[in-house]
């Protein structure tokens, strides 16, 4: 008989629940610090951000806060998936040291009256479809960036407009944290991972890869020389129309810096779309070239 195998030890990250606890933990934390803001219900997309932060920083701080201010529909906020115990384990497995899981009044204390609102970048696409969404996002992210004082903060390309908006905000407000963009993680059938995917019925889940197929159809047209913005948008609409469960909200071929719709693609472009499956709204995007 050989020796007993060593038990597998996974160290759980330290969970912090107040601004005061976070401040104390960060004061003693080795630098640089990498911040990964999330709303929980963590999946492999979030894990990729945490692992990237782990590789590039001495301390990794994940935040989990389902931010009511960025939900423009009360029902979406209420049904948003929440599973703290599973999330804490997932953060540990991906290499997080600290997790900030504040109650609402730690983010928005009594008397809170500050809002961060950006200009034209927040108006099209998600901004047009979800009034107030970006003001909620930029306000909470500004708070989290301020509390963390991290050298780097990690965001997914999945939310391409959010990434652009947060980068702009950090620049405008002189926030010293570097905003790091991370690639989209997908299921094997092409569906971008999202916490909302778990809310889809089996039929909706089977239909959902149509988002990716629509983007790839437009990309194929682009690759074979198509540069007309409207024809690229039509290529996406045509694919979406083959799926009866998919109700498109927008399809876009925009300038990746301003997000204005392009009539013709001269340089880079961002293909993006939002599609509803019943009450569940999914988004995806593909940068060109
Ligand atoms: P959320 O919890 O949905 O607010 O997302 C937290 C962060 O994870 C955001 O920066 C998202 O862009 C990022 N994220 C969400 N889904 C993915 C994905 N499939 N691949 C890469 N990053 C993602």
PDB file of C-alpha atoms and ligand atoms in Angstrom:
ATOM      1  CA  UNK A   1       0.000   0.000   0.000  1.00  0.00           C
ATOM      2  CA  UNK A   2       1.377   3.393  -0.982  1.00  0.00           C
ATOM      3  CA  UNK A   3       0.941   6.566   1.036  1.00  0.00           C
ATOM      4  CA  UNK A   4      -2.507   8.163   1.276  1.00  0.00           C
ATOM      5  CA  UNK A   5      -3.014  10.725  -1.521  1.00  0.00           C
ATOM      6  CA  UNK A   6      -2.778  14.254  -0.221  1.00  0.00           C
ATOM      7  CA  UNK A   7      -6.238  15.830   0.174  1.00  0.00           C
ATOM      8  CA  UNK A   8      -7.068  18.462  -2.411  1.00  0.00           C
ATOM      9  CA  UNK A   9      -7.182  21.780  -0.592  1.00  0.00           C
ATOM     10  CA  UNK A  10      -9.033  24.642  -2.212  1.00  0.00           C
ATOM     11  CA  UNK A  11      -8.650  27.827  -0.250  1.00  0.00           C
ATOM     12  CA  UNK A  12     -11.861  29.805  -0.321  1.00  0.00           C
ATOM     13  CA  UNK A  13     -11.440  33.518  -0.920  1.00  0.00           C
ATOM     14  CA  UNK A  14     -12.138  35.910   1.925  1.00  0.00           C
ATOM     15  CA  UNK A  15     -15.686  37.318   1.681  1.00  0.00           C
ATOM     16  CA  UNK A  16     -16.086  41.001   2.565  1.00  0.00           C
ATOM     17  CA  UNK A  17     -19.474  42.629   2.991  1.00  0.00           C
ATOM     18  CA  UNK A  18     -18.906  46.247   3.901  1.00  0.00           C
ATOM     19  CA  UNK A  19     -16.888  49.161   2.547  1.00  0.00           C
ATOM     20  CA  UNK A  20     -15.002  49.196   5.868  1.00  0.00           C
ATOM     21  CA  UNK A  21     -14.027  45.495   5.661  1.00  0.00           C
ATOM     22  CA  UNK A  22     -12.955  45.957   2.050  1.00  0.00           C
ATOM     23  CA  UNK A  23     -10.783  48.925   2.965  1.00  0.00           C
ATOM     24  CA  UNK A  24      -8.982  46.973   5.703  1.00  0.00           C
ATOM     25  CA  UNK A  25      -8.440  43.926   3.456  1.00  0.00           C
ATOM     26  CA  UNK A  26      -7.067  46.057   0.604  1.00  0.00           C
ATOM     27  CA  UNK A  27      -4.738  48.028   2.871  1.00  0.00           C
ATOM     28  CA  UNK A  28      -2.792  44.851   3.615  1.00  0.00           C
ATOM     29  CA  UNK A  29      -3.066  43.290   0.154  1.00  0.00           C
ATOM     30  CA  UNK A  30      -0.004  42.871  -2.078  1.00  0.00           C
ATOM     31  CA  UNK A  31      -0.052  45.035  -5.199  1.00  0.00           C
ATOM     32  CA  UNK A  32      -0.876  45.218  -8.025  1.00  0.00           C
ATOM     33  CA  UNK A  33      -4.574  44.553  -7.482  1.00  0.00           C
ATOM     34  CA  UNK A  34      -6.828  43.229 -10.262  1.00  0.00           C
ATOM     35  CA  UNK A  35     -10.561  43.935  -9.969  1.00  0.00           C
ATOM     36  CA  UNK A  36     -13.284  41.816 -11.617  1.00  0.00           C
ATOM     37  CA  UNK A  37     -16.751  43.360 -11.214  1.00  0.00           C
ATOM     38  CA  UNK A  38     -19.662  40.917 -11.708  1.00  0.00           C
ATOM     39  CA  UNK A  39     -23.320  40.405 -10.877  1.00  0.00           C
ATOM     40  CA  UNK A  40     -22.708  36.794  -9.796  1.00  0.00           C
ATOM     41  CA  UNK A  41     -24.247  33.601 -11.243  1.00  0.00           C
ATOM     42  CA  UNK A  42     -20.711  33.028 -12.378  1.00  0.00           C
ATOM     43  CA  UNK A  43     -19.856  30.971 -15.462  1.00  0.00           C
ATOM     44  CA  UNK A  44     -16.745  30.202 -17.495  1.00  0.00           C
ATOM     45  CA  UNK A  45     -16.821  33.712 -19.016  1.00  0.00           C
ATOM     46  CA  UNK A  46     -16.435  35.289 -15.581  1.00  0.00           C
ATOM     47  CA  UNK A  47     -13.829  32.645 -14.675  1.00  0.00           C
ATOM     48  CA  UNK A  48     -11.743  33.657 -17.693  1.00  0.00           C
ATOM     49  CA  UNK A  49     -11.682  37.263 -16.414  1.00  0.00           C
ATOM     50  CA  UNK A  50     -10.678  36.097 -12.912  1.00  0.00           C
ATOM     51  CA  UNK A  51      -7.919  33.835 -14.271  1.00  0.00           C
ATOM     52  CA  UNK A  52      -6.588  36.679 -16.419  1.00  0.00           C
ATOM     53  CA  UNK A  53      -6.565  38.938 -13.351  1.00  0.00           C
ATOM     54  CA  UNK A  54      -4.809  36.158 -11.400  1.00  0.00           C
ATOM     55  CA  UNK A  55      -2.083  35.919 -14.058  1.00  0.00           C
ATOM     56  CA  UNK A  56      -1.418  39.667 -14.087  1.00  0.00           C
ATOM     57  CA  UNK A  57      -1.786  40.776 -10.440  1.00  0.00           C
ATOM     58  CA  UNK A  58      -0.646  39.934  -6.917  1.00  0.00           C
ATOM     59  CA  UNK A  59      -4.159  40.277  -5.481  1.00  0.00           C
ATOM     60  CA  UNK A  60      -7.445  39.466  -7.224  1.00  0.00           C
ATOM     61  CA  UNK A  61     -10.657  41.086  -5.996  1.00  0.00           C
ATOM     62  CA  UNK A  62     -14.002  39.930  -7.430  1.00  0.00           C
ATOM     63  CA  UNK A  63     -17.155  41.909  -6.680  1.00  0.00           C
ATOM     64  CA  UNK A  64     -20.628  40.375  -6.782  1.00  0.00           C
ATOM     65  CA  UNK A  65     -23.466  42.874  -6.750  1.00  0.00           C
ATOM     66  CA  UNK A  66     -26.744  42.601  -8.632  1.00  0.00           C
ATOM     67  CA  UNK A  67     -27.053  46.316  -9.223  1.00  0.00           C
ATOM     68  CA  UNK A  68     -30.726  47.356  -9.178  1.00  0.00           C
ATOM     69  CA  UNK A  69     -29.950  50.686 -10.883  1.00  0.00           C
ATOM     70  CA  UNK A  70     -28.871  49.077 -14.153  1.00  0.00           C
ATOM     71  CA  UNK A  71     -32.039  47.004 -14.596  1.00  0.00           C
ATOM     72  CA  UNK A  72     -34.624  48.866 -16.609  1.00  0.00           C
ATOM     73  CA  UNK A  73     -37.196  46.089 -15.982  1.00  0.00           C
ATOM     74  CA  UNK A  74     -38.136  45.128 -12.407  1.00  0.00           C
ATOM     75  CA  UNK A  75     -38.969  41.548 -13.489  1.00  0.00           C
ATOM     76  CA  UNK A  76     -35.484  41.112 -14.998  1.00  0.00           C
ATOM     77  CA  UNK A  77     -33.913  42.206 -11.691  1.00  0.00           C
ATOM     78  CA  UNK A  78     -36.118  39.887  -9.643  1.00  0.00           C
ATOM     79  CA  UNK A  79     -35.539  36.780 -11.741  1.00  0.00           C
ATOM     80  CA  UNK A  80     -31.789  37.431 -12.185  1.00  0.00           C
ATOM     81  CA  UNK A  81     -30.063  34.206 -10.980  1.00  0.00           C
ATOM     82  CA  UNK A  82     -28.330  34.376  -7.571  1.00  0.00           C
ATOM     83  CA  UNK A  83     -26.248  31.620  -5.952  1.00  0.00           C
ATOM     84  CA  UNK A  84     -23.669  32.985  -3.548  1.00  0.00           C
ATOM     85  CA  UNK A  85     -22.224  29.696  -2.228  1.00  0.00           C
ATOM     86  CA  UNK A  86     -21.541  28.365  -5.740  1.00  0.00           C
ATOM     87  CA  UNK A  87     -20.095  31.733  -6.782  1.00  0.00           C
ATOM     88  CA  UNK A  88     -17.669  31.823  -3.848  1.00  0.00           C
ATOM     89  CA  UNK A  89     -16.358  28.360  -4.796  1.00  0.00           C
ATOM     90  CA  UNK A  90     -16.065  29.377  -8.466  1.00  0.00           C
ATOM     91  CA  UNK A  91     -14.102  32.491  -7.483  1.00  0.00           C
ATOM     92  CA  UNK A  92     -11.751  30.337  -5.387  1.00  0.00           C
ATOM     93  CA  UNK A  93     -11.247  27.823  -8.193  1.00  0.00           C
ATOM     94  CA  UNK A  94     -10.381  30.634 -10.643  1.00  0.00           C
ATOM     95  CA  UNK A  95      -7.870  32.176  -8.242  1.00  0.00           C
ATOM     96  CA  UNK A  96      -9.626  35.084  -6.488  1.00  0.00           C
ATOM     97  CA  UNK A  97      -8.244  36.212  -3.125  1.00  0.00           C
ATOM     98  CA  UNK A  98     -11.039  38.531  -2.023  1.00  0.00           C
ATOM     99  CA  UNK A  99     -14.747  38.754  -2.840  1.00  0.00           C
ATOM    100  CA  UNK A 100     -16.763  41.850  -2.074  1.00  0.00           C
ATOM    101  CA  UNK A 101     -20.467  40.930  -1.738  1.00  0.00           C
ATOM    102  CA  UNK A 102     -22.113  44.067  -0.384  1.00  0.00           C
ATOM    103  CA  UNK A 103     -25.751  44.528   0.560  1.00  0.00           C
ATOM    104  CA  UNK A 104     -27.472  47.351  -1.307  1.00  0.00           C
ATOM    105  CA  UNK A 105     -26.920  49.994   1.367  1.00  0.00           C
ATOM    106  CA  UNK A 106     -23.132  49.503   1.308  1.00  0.00           C
ATOM    107  CA  UNK A 107     -23.098  50.527  -2.355  1.00  0.00           C
ATOM    108  CA  UNK A 108     -25.866  53.119  -2.033  1.00  0.00           C
ATOM    109  CA  UNK A 109     -25.719  54.342   1.592  1.00  0.00           C
ATOM    110  CA  UNK A 110     -28.472  56.478   3.110  1.00  0.00           C
ATOM    111  CA  UNK A 111     -28.453  59.887   1.460  1.00  0.00           C
ATOM    112  CA  UNK A 112     -26.771  58.612  -1.718  1.00  0.00           C
ATOM    113  CA  UNK A 113     -27.308  61.173  -4.478  1.00  0.00           C
ATOM    114  CA  UNK A 114     -24.544  60.800  -7.046  1.00  0.00           C
ATOM    115  CA  UNK A 115     -24.993  59.591 -10.594  1.00  0.00           C
ATOM    116  CA  UNK A 116     -22.487  59.178 -13.402  1.00  0.00           C
ATOM    117  CA  UNK A 117     -23.964  59.752 -16.838  1.00  0.00           C
ATOM    118  CA  UNK A 118     -22.033  59.709 -20.090  1.00  0.00           C
ATOM    119  CA  UNK A 119     -22.957  61.320 -23.385  1.00  0.00           C
ATOM    120  CA  UNK A 120     -23.527  59.991 -26.921  1.00  0.00           C
ATOM    121  CA  UNK A 121     -21.707  56.667 -26.482  1.00  0.00           C
ATOM    122  CA  UNK A 122     -24.521  55.530 -24.180  1.00  0.00           C
ATOM    123  CA  UNK A 123     -27.347  56.556 -26.508  1.00  0.00           C
ATOM    124  CA  UNK A 124     -27.536  53.892 -29.283  1.00  0.00           C
ATOM    125  CA  UNK A 125     -27.873  50.086 -29.066  1.00  0.00           C
ATOM    126  CA  UNK A 126     -28.182  48.962 -25.427  1.00  0.00           C
ATOM    127  CA  UNK A 127     -28.705  52.558 -24.332  1.00  0.00           C
ATOM    128  CA  UNK A 128     -31.686  52.996 -26.679  1.00  0.00           C
ATOM    129  CA  UNK A 129     -33.151  49.590 -25.840  1.00  0.00           C
ATOM    130  CA  UNK A 130     -32.646  49.898 -22.061  1.00  0.00           C
ATOM    131  CA  UNK A 131     -33.309  53.457 -20.817  1.00  0.00           C
ATOM    132  CA  UNK A 132     -31.241  54.255 -17.722  1.00  0.00           C
ATOM    133  CA  UNK A 133     -29.155  51.090 -18.015  1.00  0.00           C
ATOM    134  CA  UNK A 134     -25.805  52.743 -18.623  1.00  0.00           C
ATOM    135  CA  UNK A 135     -26.305  55.385 -15.959  1.00  0.00           C
ATOM    136  CA  UNK A 136     -26.761  52.501 -13.519  1.00  0.00           C
ATOM    137  CA  UNK A 137     -23.680  50.725 -14.850  1.00  0.00           C
ATOM    138  CA  UNK A 138     -21.374  53.738 -14.844  1.00  0.00           C
ATOM    139  CA  UNK A 139     -22.519  54.813 -11.400  1.00  0.00           C
ATOM    140  CA  UNK A 140     -21.866  51.415  -9.812  1.00  0.00           C
ATOM    141  CA  UNK A 141     -18.606  50.841 -11.689  1.00  0.00           C
ATOM    142  CA  UNK A 142     -17.343  54.286 -10.656  1.00  0.00           C
ATOM    143  CA  UNK A 143     -18.095  53.370  -7.023  1.00  0.00           C
ATOM    144  CA  UNK A 144     -16.386  49.978  -7.327  1.00  0.00           C
ATOM    145  CA  UNK A 145     -13.331  51.455  -9.075  1.00  0.00           C
ATOM    146  CA  UNK A 146     -13.126  54.082  -6.338  1.00  0.00           C
ATOM    147  CA  UNK A 147     -13.442  51.566  -3.496  1.00  0.00           C
ATOM    148  CA  UNK A 148     -10.958  49.105  -5.010  1.00  0.00           C
ATOM    149  CA  UNK A 149      -8.291  51.536  -6.167  1.00  0.00           C
ATOM    150  CA  UNK A 150      -7.013  48.671  -8.317  1.00  0.00           C
ATOM    151  CA  UNK A 151      -4.219  48.893 -10.875  1.00  0.00           C
ATOM    152  CA  UNK A 152      -6.361  46.959 -13.384  1.00  0.00           C
ATOM    153  CA  UNK A 153     -10.042  46.115 -13.884  1.00  0.00           C
ATOM    154  CA  UNK A 154     -11.250  43.343 -16.208  1.00  0.00           C
ATOM    155  CA  UNK A 155     -14.350  43.496 -18.416  1.00  0.00           C
ATOM    156  CA  UNK A 156     -15.700  41.185 -21.119  1.00  0.00           C
ATOM    157  CA  UNK A 157     -15.942  42.042 -24.814  1.00  0.00           C
ATOM    158  CA  UNK A 158     -19.338  40.296 -24.597  1.00  0.00           C
ATOM    159  CA  UNK A 159     -20.714  43.639 -23.375  1.00  0.00           C
ATOM    160  CA  UNK A 160     -18.878  45.625 -26.042  1.00  0.00           C
ATOM    161  CA  UNK A 161     -20.714  48.919 -25.525  1.00  0.00           C
ATOM    162  CA  UNK A 162     -20.279  48.658 -21.742  1.00  0.00           C
ATOM    163  CA  UNK A 163     -16.547  48.165 -22.229  1.00  0.00           C
ATOM    164  CA  UNK A 164     -16.331  51.236 -24.441  1.00  0.00           C
ATOM    165  CA  UNK A 165     -18.411  53.323 -22.036  1.00  0.00           C
ATOM    166  CA  UNK A 166     -16.360  52.300 -18.993  1.00  0.00           C
ATOM    167  CA  UNK A 167     -13.098  53.000 -20.820  1.00  0.00           C
ATOM    168  CA  UNK A 168     -14.396  56.471 -21.725  1.00  0.00           C
ATOM    169  CA  UNK A 169     -15.554  57.123 -18.160  1.00  0.00           C
ATOM    170  CA  UNK A 170     -12.174  56.104 -16.702  1.00  0.00           C
ATOM    171  CA  UNK A 171     -10.447  58.463 -19.122  1.00  0.00           C
ATOM    172  CA  UNK A 172     -12.844  61.366 -18.527  1.00  0.00           C
ATOM    173  CA  UNK A 173     -12.781  61.072 -14.728  1.00  0.00           C
ATOM    174  CA  UNK A 174      -9.032  60.474 -14.509  1.00  0.00           C
ATOM    175  CA  UNK A 175      -9.545  57.099 -12.844  1.00  0.00           C
ATOM    176  CA  UNK A 176      -6.090  55.542 -12.644  1.00  0.00           C
ATOM    177  CA  UNK A 177      -7.250  51.945 -13.126  1.00  0.00           C
ATOM    178  CA  UNK A 178      -6.331  50.339 -16.444  1.00  0.00           C
ATOM    179  CA  UNK A 179      -9.443  48.897 -18.124  1.00  0.00           C
ATOM    180  CA  UNK A 180      -8.592  45.482 -19.601  1.00  0.00           C
ATOM    181  CA  UNK A 181     -10.784  43.924 -22.336  1.00  0.00           C
ATOM    182  CA  UNK A 182     -11.216  40.128 -22.321  1.00  0.00           C
ATOM    183  CA  UNK A 183     -12.476  37.929 -25.204  1.00  0.00           C
ATOM    184  CA  UNK A 184     -15.958  36.388 -25.304  1.00  0.00           C
ATOM    185  CA  UNK A 185     -16.216  32.831 -23.956  1.00  0.00           C
ATOM    186  CA  UNK A 186     -18.769  30.682 -25.813  1.00  0.00           C
ATOM    187  CA  UNK A 187     -20.528  27.332 -25.543  1.00  0.00           C
ATOM    188  CA  UNK A 188     -19.487  24.722 -28.117  1.00  0.00           C
ATOM    189  CA  UNK A 189     -22.542  25.642 -30.238  1.00  0.00           C
ATOM    190  CA  UNK A 190     -21.424  29.279 -30.364  1.00  0.00           C
ATOM    191  CA  UNK A 191     -23.813  30.759 -27.779  1.00  0.00           C
ATOM    192  CA  UNK A 192     -21.976  33.389 -25.713  1.00  0.00           C
ATOM    193  CA  UNK A 193     -22.009  32.428 -22.037  1.00  0.00           C
ATOM    194  CA  UNK A 194     -24.401  34.573 -20.026  1.00  0.00           C
ATOM    195  CA  UNK A 195     -25.947  34.300 -16.583  1.00  0.00           C
ATOM    196  CA  UNK A 196     -29.321  34.709 -18.309  1.00  0.00           C
ATOM    197  CA  UNK A 197     -28.815  31.523 -20.405  1.00  0.00           C
ATOM    198  CA  UNK A 198     -29.922  29.430 -17.403  1.00  0.00           C
ATOM    199  CA  UNK A 199     -33.341  31.125 -17.580  1.00  0.00           C
ATOM    200  CA  UNK A 200     -34.016  29.858 -21.135  1.00  0.00           C
ATOM    201  CA  UNK A 201     -36.387  26.926 -21.679  1.00  0.00           C
ATOM    202  CA  UNK A 202     -34.898  23.883 -23.469  1.00  0.00           C
ATOM    203  CA  UNK A 203     -36.496  25.057 -26.740  1.00  0.00           C
ATOM    204  CA  UNK A 204     -35.219  28.619 -26.344  1.00  0.00           C
ATOM    205  CA  UNK A 205     -31.749  27.328 -25.451  1.00  0.00           C
ATOM    206  CA  UNK A 206     -31.718  25.188 -28.598  1.00  0.00           C
ATOM    207  CA  UNK A 207     -32.708  28.260 -30.664  1.00  0.00           C
ATOM    208  CA  UNK A 208     -30.300  30.734 -29.032  1.00  0.00           C
ATOM    209  CA  UNK A 209     -27.174  29.959 -31.140  1.00  0.00           C
ATOM    210  CA  UNK A 210     -29.000  31.804 -33.947  1.00  0.00           C
ATOM    211  CA  UNK A 211     -27.365  35.001 -32.582  1.00  0.00           C
ATOM    212  CA  UNK A 212     -23.923  33.642 -33.357  1.00  0.00           C
ATOM    213  CA  UNK A 213     -25.042  32.259 -36.731  1.00  0.00           C
ATOM    214  CA  UNK A 214     -26.409  35.690 -37.681  1.00  0.00           C
ATOM    215  CA  UNK A 215     -23.130  37.395 -36.764  1.00  0.00           C
ATOM    216  CA  UNK A 216     -21.115  34.776 -38.665  1.00  0.00           C
ATOM    217  CA  UNK A 217     -23.332  35.148 -41.738  1.00  0.00           C
ATOM    218  CA  UNK A 218     -22.606  38.896 -41.804  1.00  0.00           C
ATOM    219  CA  UNK A 219     -18.929  38.229 -41.192  1.00  0.00           C
ATOM    220  CA  UNK A 220     -18.877  35.793 -44.132  1.00  0.00           C
ATOM    221  CA  UNK A 221     -20.429  38.503 -46.345  1.00  0.00           C
ATOM    222  CA  UNK A 222     -17.796  40.956 -45.109  1.00  0.00           C
ATOM    223  CA  UNK A 223     -15.009  38.439 -45.761  1.00  0.00           C
ATOM    224  CA  UNK A 224     -16.225  37.994 -49.336  1.00  0.00           C
ATOM    225  CA  UNK A 225     -16.024  41.749 -49.899  1.00  0.00           C
ATOM    226  CA  UNK A 226     -19.368  43.210 -48.811  1.00  0.00           C
ATOM    227  CA  UNK A 227     -18.848  46.701 -47.348  1.00  0.00           C
ATOM    228  CA  UNK A 228     -22.414  48.039 -47.385  1.00  0.00           C
ATOM    229  CA  UNK A 229     -23.607  48.481 -43.782  1.00  0.00           C
ATOM    230  CA  UNK A 230     -27.277  47.910 -44.566  1.00  0.00           C
ATOM    231  CA  UNK A 231     -26.565  44.696 -46.485  1.00  0.00           C
ATOM    232  CA  UNK A 232     -24.511  43.410 -43.545  1.00  0.00           C
ATOM    233  CA  UNK A 233     -27.410  44.226 -41.187  1.00  0.00           C
ATOM    234  CA  UNK A 234     -29.819  42.492 -43.608  1.00  0.00           C
ATOM    235  CA  UNK A 235     -27.647  39.386 -43.600  1.00  0.00           C
ATOM    236  CA  UNK A 236     -28.068  39.202 -39.811  1.00  0.00           C
ATOM    237  CA  UNK A 237     -31.831  39.862 -39.975  1.00  0.00           C
ATOM    238  CA  UNK A 238     -32.256  37.138 -42.600  1.00  0.00           C
ATOM    239  CA  UNK A 239     -30.671  34.512 -40.352  1.00  0.00           C
ATOM    240  CA  UNK A 240     -32.630  35.658 -37.275  1.00  0.00           C
ATOM    241  CA  UNK A 241     -35.894  35.444 -39.231  1.00  0.00           C
ATOM    242  CA  UNK A 242     -35.352  31.697 -39.718  1.00  0.00           C
ATOM    243  CA  UNK A 243     -35.810  31.158 -35.975  1.00  0.00           C
ATOM    244  CA  UNK A 244     -39.451  31.565 -34.860  1.00  0.00           C
ATOM    245  CA  UNK A 245     -38.573  31.810 -31.146  1.00  0.00           C
ATOM    246  CA  UNK A 246     -36.159  34.710 -31.751  1.00  0.00           C
ATOM    247  CA  UNK A 247     -37.559  38.271 -31.577  1.00  0.00           C
ATOM    248  CA  UNK A 248     -34.786  40.652 -32.670  1.00  0.00           C
ATOM    249  CA  UNK A 249     -34.568  43.963 -30.802  1.00  0.00           C
ATOM    250  CA  UNK A 250     -31.785  45.492 -32.876  1.00  0.00           C
ATOM    251  CA  UNK A 251     -29.118  44.466 -35.357  1.00  0.00           C
ATOM    252  CA  UNK A 252     -26.251  46.852 -35.883  1.00  0.00           C
ATOM    253  CA  UNK A 253     -23.155  47.426 -37.931  1.00  0.00           C
ATOM    254  CA  UNK A 254     -21.522  50.397 -36.264  1.00  0.00           C
ATOM    255  CA  UNK A 255     -18.334  52.369 -35.979  1.00  0.00           C
ATOM    256  CA  UNK A 256     -16.483  50.604 -33.125  1.00  0.00           C
ATOM    257  CA  UNK A 257     -15.320  53.907 -31.622  1.00  0.00           C
ATOM    258  CA  UNK A 258     -18.549  55.960 -31.751  1.00  0.00           C
ATOM    259  CA  UNK A 259     -21.162  53.168 -32.191  1.00  0.00           C
ATOM    260  CA  UNK A 260     -22.854  55.195 -34.936  1.00  0.00           C
ATOM    261  CA  UNK A 261     -24.472  53.038 -37.624  1.00  0.00           C
ATOM    262  CA  UNK A 262     -22.321  52.712 -40.731  1.00  0.00           C
ATOM    263  CA  UNK A 263     -23.659  53.094 -44.236  1.00  0.00           C
ATOM    264  CA  UNK A 264     -20.414  51.720 -45.546  1.00  0.00           C
ATOM    265  CA  UNK A 265     -17.587  49.926 -43.763  1.00  0.00           C
ATOM    266  CA  UNK A 266     -14.303  51.655 -44.556  1.00  0.00           C
ATOM    267  CA  UNK A 267     -12.174  50.474 -41.638  1.00  0.00           C
ATOM    268  CA  UNK A 268     -13.145  48.540 -38.527  1.00  0.00           C
ATOM    269  CA  UNK A 269     -16.772  47.875 -37.566  1.00  0.00           C
ATOM    270  CA  UNK A 270     -18.734  46.267 -34.762  1.00  0.00           C
ATOM    271  CA  UNK A 271     -21.535  43.867 -35.635  1.00  0.00           C
ATOM    272  CA  UNK A 272     -23.900  43.569 -32.685  1.00  0.00           C
ATOM    273  CA  UNK A 273     -27.407  42.418 -31.891  1.00  0.00           C
ATOM    274  CA  UNK A 274     -29.967  41.955 -29.139  1.00  0.00           C
ATOM    275  CA  UNK A 275     -32.617  39.261 -29.408  1.00  0.00           C
ATOM    276  CA  UNK A 276     -35.463  38.252 -27.104  1.00  0.00           C
ATOM    277  CA  UNK A 277     -36.529  34.696 -26.442  1.00  0.00           C
ATOM    278  CA  UNK A 278     -39.784  35.159 -24.533  1.00  0.00           C
ATOM    279  CA  UNK A 279     -38.839  37.304 -21.545  1.00  0.00           C
ATOM    280  CA  UNK A 280     -35.094  36.624 -21.830  1.00  0.00           C
ATOM    281  CA  UNK A 281     -32.935  39.100 -23.686  1.00  0.00           C
ATOM    282  CA  UNK A 282     -29.586  37.986 -25.127  1.00  0.00           C
ATOM    283  CA  UNK A 283     -26.841  40.060 -26.753  1.00  0.00           C
ATOM    284  CA  UNK A 284     -23.749  39.215 -28.782  1.00  0.00           C
ATOM    285  CA  UNK A 285     -21.278  40.930 -31.066  1.00  0.00           C
ATOM    286  CA  UNK A 286     -18.460  40.385 -33.494  1.00  0.00           C
ATOM    287  CA  UNK A 287     -15.753  42.910 -34.346  1.00  0.00           C
ATOM    288  CA  UNK A 288     -14.706  43.352 -37.999  1.00  0.00           C
ATOM    289  CA  UNK A 289     -12.294  42.670 -39.581  1.00  0.00           C
TER     290      UNK A 289
HETATM  291  P1  LIG B   1     -22.090  40.346 -15.509  1.00  0.00           P
HETATM  292  O1  LIG B   1     -22.008  39.469 -14.295  1.00  0.00           O
HETATM  293  O2  LIG B   1     -23.025  39.843 -16.553  1.00  0.00           O
HETATM  294  O3  LIG B   1     -22.286  41.806 -15.165  1.00  0.00           O
HETATM  295  O4  LIG B   1     -20.662  40.265 -16.201  1.00  0.00           O
HETATM  296  C1  LIG B   1     -19.501  40.577 -15.484  1.00  0.00           C
HETATM  297  C2  LIG B   1     -18.362  40.676 -16.457  1.00  0.00           C
HETATM  298  O5  LIG B   1     -18.188  39.431 -17.120  1.00  0.00           O
HETATM  299  C3  LIG B   1     -18.604  41.730 -17.540  1.00  0.00           C
HETATM  300  O6  LIG B   1     -17.396  42.431 -17.786  1.00  0.00           O
HETATM  301  C4  LIG B   1     -18.993  40.889 -18.720  1.00  0.00           C
HETATM  302  O7  LIG B   1     -18.702  41.498 -19.972  1.00  0.00           O
HETATM  303  C5  LIG B   1     -18.158  39.655 -18.512  1.00  0.00           C
HETATM  304  N1  LIG B   1     -18.736  38.517 -19.243  1.00  0.00           N
HETATM  305  C6  LIG B   1     -20.010  38.092 -19.196  1.00  0.00           C
HETATM  306  N2  LIG B   1     -20.194  37.059 -20.041  1.00  0.00           N
HETATM  307  C7  LIG B   1     -18.987  36.838 -20.645  1.00  0.00           C
HETATM  308  C8  LIG B   1     -18.537  35.914 -21.636  1.00  0.00           C
HETATM  309  N3  LIG B   1     -19.333  35.006 -22.188  1.00  0.00           N
HETATM  310  N4  LIG B   1     -17.238  35.980 -22.014  1.00  0.00           N
HETATM  311  C9  LIG B   1     -16.408  36.921 -21.472  1.00  0.00           C
HETATM  312  N5  LIG B   1     -16.787  37.810 -20.529  1.00  0.00           N
HETATM  313  C10 LIG B   1     -18.056  37.769 -20.131  1.00  0.00           C
END
